Coordinates of C-alpha atoms and ligand atoms in Angstrom, one line a residue:
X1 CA 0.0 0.0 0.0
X2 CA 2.3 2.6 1.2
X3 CA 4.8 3.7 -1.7
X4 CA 7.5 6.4 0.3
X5 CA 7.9 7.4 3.5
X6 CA 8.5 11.0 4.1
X7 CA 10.7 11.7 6.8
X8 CA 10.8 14.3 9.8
X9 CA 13.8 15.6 11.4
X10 CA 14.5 17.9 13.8
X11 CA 16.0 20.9 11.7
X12 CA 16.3 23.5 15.3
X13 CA 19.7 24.5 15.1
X14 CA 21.2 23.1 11.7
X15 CA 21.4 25.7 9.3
X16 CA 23.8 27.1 6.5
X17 CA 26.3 24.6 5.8
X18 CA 25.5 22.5 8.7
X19 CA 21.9 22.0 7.3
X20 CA 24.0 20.2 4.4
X21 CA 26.1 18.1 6.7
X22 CA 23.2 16.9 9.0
X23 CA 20.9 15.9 5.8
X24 CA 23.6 14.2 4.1
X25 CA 24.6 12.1 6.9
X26 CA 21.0 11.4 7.5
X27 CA 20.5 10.0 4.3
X28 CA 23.5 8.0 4.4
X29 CA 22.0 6.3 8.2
X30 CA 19.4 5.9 6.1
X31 CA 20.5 3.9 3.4
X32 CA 23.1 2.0 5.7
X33 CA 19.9 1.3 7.7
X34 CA 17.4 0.3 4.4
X35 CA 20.4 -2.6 3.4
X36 CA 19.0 -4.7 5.9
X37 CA 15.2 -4.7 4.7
X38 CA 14.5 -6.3 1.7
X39 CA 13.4 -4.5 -1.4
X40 CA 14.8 -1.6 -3.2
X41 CA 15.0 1.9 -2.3
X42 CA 15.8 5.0 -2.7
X43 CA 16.6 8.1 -0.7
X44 CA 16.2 11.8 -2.1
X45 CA 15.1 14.9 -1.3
X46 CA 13.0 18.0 -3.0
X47 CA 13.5 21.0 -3.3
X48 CA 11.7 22.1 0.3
X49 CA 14.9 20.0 1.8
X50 CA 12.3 17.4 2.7
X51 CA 13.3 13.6 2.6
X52 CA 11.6 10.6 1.6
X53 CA 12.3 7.1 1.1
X54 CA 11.1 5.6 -2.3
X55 CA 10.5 2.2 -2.9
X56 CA 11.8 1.3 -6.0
X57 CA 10.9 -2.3 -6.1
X58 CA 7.4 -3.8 -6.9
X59 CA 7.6 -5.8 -3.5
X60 CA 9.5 -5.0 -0.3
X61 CA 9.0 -5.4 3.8
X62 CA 7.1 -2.9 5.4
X63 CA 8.1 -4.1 8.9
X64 CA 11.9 -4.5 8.2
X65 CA 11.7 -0.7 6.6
X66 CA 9.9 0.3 9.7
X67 CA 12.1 -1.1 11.7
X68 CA 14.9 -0.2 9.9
X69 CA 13.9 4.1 9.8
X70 CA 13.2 3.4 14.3
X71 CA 17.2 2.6 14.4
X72 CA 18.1 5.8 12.4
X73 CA 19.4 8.8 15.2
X74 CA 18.2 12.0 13.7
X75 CA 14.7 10.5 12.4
X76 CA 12.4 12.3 14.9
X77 CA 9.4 10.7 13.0
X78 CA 8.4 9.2 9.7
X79 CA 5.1 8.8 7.7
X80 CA 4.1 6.0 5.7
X81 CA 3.1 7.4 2.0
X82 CA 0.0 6.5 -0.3
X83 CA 0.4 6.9 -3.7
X84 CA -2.2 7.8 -6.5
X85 CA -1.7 7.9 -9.9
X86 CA -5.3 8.7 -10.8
X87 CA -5.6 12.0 -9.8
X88 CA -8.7 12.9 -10.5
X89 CA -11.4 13.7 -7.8
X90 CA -13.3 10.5 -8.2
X91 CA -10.4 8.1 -8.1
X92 CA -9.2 10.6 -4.8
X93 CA -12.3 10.1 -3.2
X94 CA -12.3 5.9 -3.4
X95 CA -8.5 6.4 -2.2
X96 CA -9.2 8.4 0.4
X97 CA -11.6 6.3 2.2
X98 CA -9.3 2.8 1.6
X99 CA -6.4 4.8 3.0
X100 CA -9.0 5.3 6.2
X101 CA -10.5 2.1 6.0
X102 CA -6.5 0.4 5.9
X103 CA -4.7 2.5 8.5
X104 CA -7.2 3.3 11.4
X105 CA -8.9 0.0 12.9
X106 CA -10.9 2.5 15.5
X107 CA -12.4 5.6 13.2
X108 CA -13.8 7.2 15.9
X109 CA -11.9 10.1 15.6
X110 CA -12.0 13.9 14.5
X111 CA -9.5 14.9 11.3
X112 CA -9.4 17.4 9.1
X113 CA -8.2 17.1 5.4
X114 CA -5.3 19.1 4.4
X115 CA -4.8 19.3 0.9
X116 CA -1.7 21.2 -0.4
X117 CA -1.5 22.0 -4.3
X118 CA 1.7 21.9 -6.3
X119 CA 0.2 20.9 -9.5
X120 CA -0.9 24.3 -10.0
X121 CA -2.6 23.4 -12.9
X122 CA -5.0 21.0 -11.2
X123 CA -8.8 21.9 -11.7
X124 CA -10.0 22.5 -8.4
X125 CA -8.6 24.8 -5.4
X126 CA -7.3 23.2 -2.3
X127 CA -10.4 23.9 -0.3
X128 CA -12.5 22.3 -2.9
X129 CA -10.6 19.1 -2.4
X130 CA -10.5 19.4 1.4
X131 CA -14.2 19.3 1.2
X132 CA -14.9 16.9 -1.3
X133 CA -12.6 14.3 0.4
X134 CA -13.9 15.7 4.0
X135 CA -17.3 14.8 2.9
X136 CA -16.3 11.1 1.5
X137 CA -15.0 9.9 4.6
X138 CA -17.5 11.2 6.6
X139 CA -20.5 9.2 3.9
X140 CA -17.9 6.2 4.0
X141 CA -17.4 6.4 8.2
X142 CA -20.4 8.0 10.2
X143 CA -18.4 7.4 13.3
X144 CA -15.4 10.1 12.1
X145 CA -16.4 14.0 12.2
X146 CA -14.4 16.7 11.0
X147 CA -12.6 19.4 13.3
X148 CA -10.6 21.8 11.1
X149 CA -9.1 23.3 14.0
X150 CA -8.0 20.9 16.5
X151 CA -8.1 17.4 14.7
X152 CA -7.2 14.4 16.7
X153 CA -6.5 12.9 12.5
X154 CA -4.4 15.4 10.0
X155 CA -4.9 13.8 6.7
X156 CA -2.2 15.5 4.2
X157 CA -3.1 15.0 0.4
X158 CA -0.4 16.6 -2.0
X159 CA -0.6 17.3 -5.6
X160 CA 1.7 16.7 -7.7
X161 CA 2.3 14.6 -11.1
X162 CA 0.3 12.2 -8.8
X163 CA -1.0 12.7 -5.4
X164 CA 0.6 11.7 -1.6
X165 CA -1.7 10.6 0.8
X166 CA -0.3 10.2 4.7
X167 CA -1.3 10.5 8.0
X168 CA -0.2 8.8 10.6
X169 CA 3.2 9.2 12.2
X170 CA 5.7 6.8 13.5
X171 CA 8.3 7.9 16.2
X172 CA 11.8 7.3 15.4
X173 CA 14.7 7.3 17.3
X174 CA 15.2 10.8 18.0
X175 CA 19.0 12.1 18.3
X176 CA 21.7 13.3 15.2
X177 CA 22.9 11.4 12.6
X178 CA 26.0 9.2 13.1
X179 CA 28.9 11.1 11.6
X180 CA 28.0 15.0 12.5
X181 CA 29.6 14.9 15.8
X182 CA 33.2 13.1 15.7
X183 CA 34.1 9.4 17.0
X184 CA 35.0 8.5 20.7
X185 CA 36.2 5.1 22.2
X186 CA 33.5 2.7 23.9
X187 CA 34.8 0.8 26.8
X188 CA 32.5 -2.3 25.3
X189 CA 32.2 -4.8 28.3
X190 CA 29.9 -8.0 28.1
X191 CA 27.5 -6.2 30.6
X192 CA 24.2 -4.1 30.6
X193 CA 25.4 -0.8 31.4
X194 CA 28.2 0.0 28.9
X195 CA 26.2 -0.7 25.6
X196 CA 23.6 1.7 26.9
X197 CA 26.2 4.2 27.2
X198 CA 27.7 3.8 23.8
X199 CA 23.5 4.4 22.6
X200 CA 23.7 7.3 24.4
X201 CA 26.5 8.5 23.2
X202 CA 25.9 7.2 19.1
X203 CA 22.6 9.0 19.6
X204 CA 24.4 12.5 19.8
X205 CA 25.5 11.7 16.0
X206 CA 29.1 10.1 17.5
X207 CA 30.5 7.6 15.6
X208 CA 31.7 4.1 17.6
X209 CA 34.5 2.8 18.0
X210 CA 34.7 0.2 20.7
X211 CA 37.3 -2.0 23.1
X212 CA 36.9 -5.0 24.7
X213 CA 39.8 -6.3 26.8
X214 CA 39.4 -10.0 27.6
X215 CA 41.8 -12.7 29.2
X216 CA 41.6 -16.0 27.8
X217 CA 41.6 -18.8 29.0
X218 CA 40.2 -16.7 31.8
X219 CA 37.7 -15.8 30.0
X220 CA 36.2 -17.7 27.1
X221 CA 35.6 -17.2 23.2
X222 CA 32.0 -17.1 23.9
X223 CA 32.3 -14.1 26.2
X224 CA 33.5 -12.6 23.5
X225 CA 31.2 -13.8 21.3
X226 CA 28.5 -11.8 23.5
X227 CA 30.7 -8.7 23.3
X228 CA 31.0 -8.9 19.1
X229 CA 26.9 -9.8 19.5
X230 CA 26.2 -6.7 21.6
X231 CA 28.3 -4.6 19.1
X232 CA 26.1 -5.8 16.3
X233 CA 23.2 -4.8 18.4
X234 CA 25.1 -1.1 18.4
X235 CA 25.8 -1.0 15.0
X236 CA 22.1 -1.0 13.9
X237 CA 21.6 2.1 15.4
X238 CA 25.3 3.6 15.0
X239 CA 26.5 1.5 11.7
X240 CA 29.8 -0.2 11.6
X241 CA 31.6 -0.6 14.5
X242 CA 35.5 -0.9 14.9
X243 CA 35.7 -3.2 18.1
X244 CA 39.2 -3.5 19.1
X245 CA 39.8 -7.1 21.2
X246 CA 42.9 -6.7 23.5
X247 CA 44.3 -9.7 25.5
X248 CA 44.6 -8.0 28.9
X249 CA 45.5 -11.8 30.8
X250 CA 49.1 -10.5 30.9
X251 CA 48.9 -7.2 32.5
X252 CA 46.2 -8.8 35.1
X253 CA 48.4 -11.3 35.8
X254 CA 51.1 -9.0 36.9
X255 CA 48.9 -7.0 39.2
X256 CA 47.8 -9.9 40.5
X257 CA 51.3 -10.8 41.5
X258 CA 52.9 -7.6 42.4
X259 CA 49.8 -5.4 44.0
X260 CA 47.9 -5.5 46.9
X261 CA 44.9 -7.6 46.0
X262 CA 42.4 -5.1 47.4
X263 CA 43.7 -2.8 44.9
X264 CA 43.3 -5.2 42.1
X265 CA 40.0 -3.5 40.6
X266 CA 40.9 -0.4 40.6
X267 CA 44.8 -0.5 39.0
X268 CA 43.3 -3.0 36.4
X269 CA 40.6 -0.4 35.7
X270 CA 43.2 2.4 35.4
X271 CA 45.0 0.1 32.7
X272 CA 42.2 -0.6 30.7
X273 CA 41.6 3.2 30.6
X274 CA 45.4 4.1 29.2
X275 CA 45.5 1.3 26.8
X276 CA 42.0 3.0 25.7
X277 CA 43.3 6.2 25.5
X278 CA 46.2 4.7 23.3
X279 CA 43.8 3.2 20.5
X280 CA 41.4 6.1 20.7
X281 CA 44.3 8.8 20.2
X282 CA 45.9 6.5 17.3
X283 CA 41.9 6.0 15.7
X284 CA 41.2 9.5 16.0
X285 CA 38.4 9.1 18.6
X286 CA 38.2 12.7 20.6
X287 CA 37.5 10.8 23.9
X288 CA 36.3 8.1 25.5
X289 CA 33.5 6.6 27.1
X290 CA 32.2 3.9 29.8
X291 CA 28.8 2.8 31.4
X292 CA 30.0 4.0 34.7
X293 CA 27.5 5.8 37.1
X294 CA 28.0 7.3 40.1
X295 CA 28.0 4.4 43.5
X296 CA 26.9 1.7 41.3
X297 CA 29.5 -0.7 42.7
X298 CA 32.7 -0.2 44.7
X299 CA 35.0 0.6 41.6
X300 CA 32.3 3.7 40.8
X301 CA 32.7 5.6 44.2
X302 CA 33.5 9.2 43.7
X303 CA 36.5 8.1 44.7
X304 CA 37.4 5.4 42.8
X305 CA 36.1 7.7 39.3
X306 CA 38.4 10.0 40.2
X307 CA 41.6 7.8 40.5
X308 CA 40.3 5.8 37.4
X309 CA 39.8 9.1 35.6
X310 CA 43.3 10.1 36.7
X311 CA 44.9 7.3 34.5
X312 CA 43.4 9.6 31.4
X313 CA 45.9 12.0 30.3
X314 CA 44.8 13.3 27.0
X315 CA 41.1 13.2 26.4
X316 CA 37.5 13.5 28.0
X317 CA 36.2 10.6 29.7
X318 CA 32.4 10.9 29.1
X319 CA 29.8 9.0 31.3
X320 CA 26.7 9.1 29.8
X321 CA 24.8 7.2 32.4
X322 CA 26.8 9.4 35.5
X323 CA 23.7 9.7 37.1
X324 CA 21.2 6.8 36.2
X325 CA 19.7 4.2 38.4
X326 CA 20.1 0.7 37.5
X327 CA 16.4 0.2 36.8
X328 CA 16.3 2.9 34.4
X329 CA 19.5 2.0 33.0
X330 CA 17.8 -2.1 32.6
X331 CA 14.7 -0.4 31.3
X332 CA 16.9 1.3 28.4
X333 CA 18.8 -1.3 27.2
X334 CA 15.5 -3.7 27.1
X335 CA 14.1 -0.8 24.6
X336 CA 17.3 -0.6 22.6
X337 CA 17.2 -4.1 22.4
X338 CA 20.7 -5.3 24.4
X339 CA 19.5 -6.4 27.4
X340 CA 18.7 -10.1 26.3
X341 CA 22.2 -10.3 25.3
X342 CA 23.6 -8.6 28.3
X343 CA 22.2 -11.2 30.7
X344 CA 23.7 -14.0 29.1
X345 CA 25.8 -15.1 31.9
X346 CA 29.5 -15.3 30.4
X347 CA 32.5 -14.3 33.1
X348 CA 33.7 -11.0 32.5
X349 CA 37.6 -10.8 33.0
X350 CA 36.4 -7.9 36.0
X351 CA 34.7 -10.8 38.0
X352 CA 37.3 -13.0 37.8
X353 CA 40.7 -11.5 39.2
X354 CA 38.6 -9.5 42.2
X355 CA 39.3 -9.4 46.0
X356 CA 36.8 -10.3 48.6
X357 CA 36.9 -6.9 49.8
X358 CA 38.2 -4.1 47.5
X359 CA 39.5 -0.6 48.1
X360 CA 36.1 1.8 48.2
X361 CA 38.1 4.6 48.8
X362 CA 41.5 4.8 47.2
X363 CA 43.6 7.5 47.4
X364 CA 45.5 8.5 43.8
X365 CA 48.7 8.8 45.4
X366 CA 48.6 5.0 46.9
X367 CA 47.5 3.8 44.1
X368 CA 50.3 5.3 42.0
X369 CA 52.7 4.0 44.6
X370 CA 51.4 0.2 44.4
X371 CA 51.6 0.4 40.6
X372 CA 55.2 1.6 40.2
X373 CA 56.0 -2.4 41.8
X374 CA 55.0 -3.0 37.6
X375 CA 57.6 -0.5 36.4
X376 CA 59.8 -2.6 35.2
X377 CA 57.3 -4.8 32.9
X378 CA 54.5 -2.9 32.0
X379 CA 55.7 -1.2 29.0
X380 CA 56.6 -4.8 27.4
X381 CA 53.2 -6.2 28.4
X382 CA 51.5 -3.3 26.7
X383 CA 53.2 -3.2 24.1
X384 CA 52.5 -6.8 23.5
X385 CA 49.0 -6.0 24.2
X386 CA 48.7 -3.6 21.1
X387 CA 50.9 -5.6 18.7
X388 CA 48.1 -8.7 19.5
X389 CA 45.2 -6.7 19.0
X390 CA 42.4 -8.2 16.8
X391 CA 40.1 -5.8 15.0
X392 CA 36.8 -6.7 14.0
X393 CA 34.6 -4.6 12.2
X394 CA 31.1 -5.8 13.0
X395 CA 27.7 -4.2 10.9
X396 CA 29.4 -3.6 8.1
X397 CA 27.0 -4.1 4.7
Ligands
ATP401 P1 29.0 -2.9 32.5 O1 27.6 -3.4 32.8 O2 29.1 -2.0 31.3 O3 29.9 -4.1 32.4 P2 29.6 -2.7 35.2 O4 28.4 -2.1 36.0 O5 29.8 -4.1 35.2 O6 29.4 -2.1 33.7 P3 32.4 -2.3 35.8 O7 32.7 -3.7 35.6 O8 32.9 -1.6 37.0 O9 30.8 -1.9 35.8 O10 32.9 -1.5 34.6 C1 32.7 -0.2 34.4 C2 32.9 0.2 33.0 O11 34.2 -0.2 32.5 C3 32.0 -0.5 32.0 O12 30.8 0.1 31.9 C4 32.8 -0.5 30.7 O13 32.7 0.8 30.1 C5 34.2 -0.7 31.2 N1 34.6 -2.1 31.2 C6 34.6 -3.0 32.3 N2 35.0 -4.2 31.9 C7 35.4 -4.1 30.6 C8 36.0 -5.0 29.6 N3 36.3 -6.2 29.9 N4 36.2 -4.5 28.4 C9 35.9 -3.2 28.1 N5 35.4 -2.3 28.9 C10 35.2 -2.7 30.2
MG402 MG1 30.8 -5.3 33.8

């Protein structure tokens, strides 16, 4: 039934050259996005700066398009589009009352027809056609009246070559689209929390990259299987992602011999920060970013953020979820569809090297001290840890 699908963005703020830079990147989400639906398709835009999707095949799926335009950031809302190539008031007036009849099972509902001419050639005036089409959905539907000033039902008609018919919206994802806002680097663990963060933070237009540090045979290749899954998850809504895989066992297993074990947690989190900052700085990433919130556990004290953030030298660290609950931040990732796979109950290399009763409160300057017992290694074991490093790019189509 439906033929385009005309879509809204949020143009407050985006104008001049930026205007060009946002829409552009919106269509290409938006084609990234449409690769996964089948059919063909085809994204323009008029003259008014307004988008659409065309389908350009005789068959496609409606859902998987749907679906498909809810994962795009910058869509605010989209409409599903009638097409009518008889455009005369008699075939109008049969299509207008289908269109009613298809998309609204409960009709009882004020609307209003809103007719805009662009054919300027066409025989009668816009009010003319608001009222003839007015007055054959009311014949066809007793149970709708019309309200032209509040309508709880705005029925567009345009006329053109042939005529659009659309209605009803469908929200989308809100947000900018991936590539107006730079790149950071996603601390990417197996959990719930850091792939809402990395939503968040793709949501603001930022493109992805991510890290997962693991320790095999601590840890095992299907815990990182759920990492890669989770990134696929991401990559729907932020397109590809470069997930960088480092082999951390090493480095654990020298501050597991040389520090004090209640300091274990917070040293190894302080690592995994500065090899972070290392791969963001050589992948161009202008910061990085974690599902850390404030008292969640014992490594997220304000105390413990602030000795973990002191490991950064050189960039932002940006929590996006600082100051979420846990429920809220469960509710999220069940509506941006990681939670299944977050539960999936693979070790995480955090849970496995931890003391039965870690530091709360370290101090930056005790910390420091207990690390410089690794001086003498640590730049061989991360420099192993980069040269082992195994990329994979996950959503790419
Ligand atoms: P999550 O649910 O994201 O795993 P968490 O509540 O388990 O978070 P921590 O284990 O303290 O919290 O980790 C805090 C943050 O550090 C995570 O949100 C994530 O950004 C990062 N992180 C933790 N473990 C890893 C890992 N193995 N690889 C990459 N990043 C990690
Ligand atoms: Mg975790």
């Amino acid at each position: 039934m439906f033929r385009s699908f005309l879509i809204k963005y949020g143009e407050i703020g985006v104008k001049g050259k930026n205007r060009h830079l946002f829409e552009d990147a919106l269509m290409r989400q938006i084609k990234y996005g449409l690769k996964r639906a089948e059919g063909e398709f085809a994204v323009t835009k008029d003259k008014g700066g307004r988008i659409f999707v065309e389908v350009k095949s005789d068959s496609y799926d409606y859902d998987a398009v749907t679906d498909a335009l809810r994962h795009v950031f910058g869509v605010i809302a989209f409409c599903p589009v009638v097409h009518v190539e008889d455009i005369s008031i008699d075939s109008l007036r049969k299509e207008i009352v289908d269109y009613v009849e298809h998309v609204f099972e409960d009709r009882h509902f004020s609307f209003k027809i809103n007719t805009r001419r662009a054919n300027k050639s066409y025989p009668m005036t816009s009010m003319e056609v608001d009222a003839a089409l007015g007055e054959a959905v009311l014949t066809a539907f007793p149970e709708t009246k019309v309200d032209v000033h509040d309508p709880e039902v705005d029925i567009r008609v345009e006329i053109r070559d042939i005529v659009h018919i659309y209605s009803r919206e469908i929200a989308g994802a809100g947000g900018m689209p991936i590539g107006t806002n730079g790149k950071t680097m996603l601390l990417l663990s197996g959990g719930i929390d850091s792939p809402v963060a990395g939503y968040m933070t793709a949501k603001r237009g930022v493109i992805m990259d991510a890290v997962y540090f693991h320790a095999p045979p601590y840890t095992s290749d299907r815990a990182k299987q759920k990492v890669i899954d989770l990134a696929r998850r991401l990559s729907d809504y932020s397109g590809p992602v470069y997930l960088h895989i480092v082999n951390f066992t090493d480095i654990q297993l020298a501050i597991y011999d040389r520090c004090p074990h209640d300091e274990l947690t917070i040293i190894m989190r302080r690592y995994m920060m500065r090899i972070a900052e290392h791969l963001a700085s050589e992948n161009d990433c202008l910061g990085l970013v974690t599902g850390e919130s404030i008292g969640q556990v014992a490594s997220q004290t304000l105390q413990s953020l602030y000795v973990t953030d002191s490991a950064v030298e050189s960039m932002p660290v940006y929590r996006p979820l600082i100051g979420m609950d846990k429920q809220e931040i469960v509710d999220m990732s069940e509506k941006i569809g990681t939670y299944e796979t977050s539960i999936l109950p693979y070790e995480d290399c955090c849970t496995i090297f931890v003391a039965k009763h870690p530091v709360t409160k370290p101090r930056r300057d005790i910390i420091e001290r207990s690390e410089r017992k690794l001086d003498d290694v640590i730049d061989g074991l991360l420099q192993e840890a980069y040269a082992t490093e195994e990329l994979v790019i996950v959503g790419k189509r």
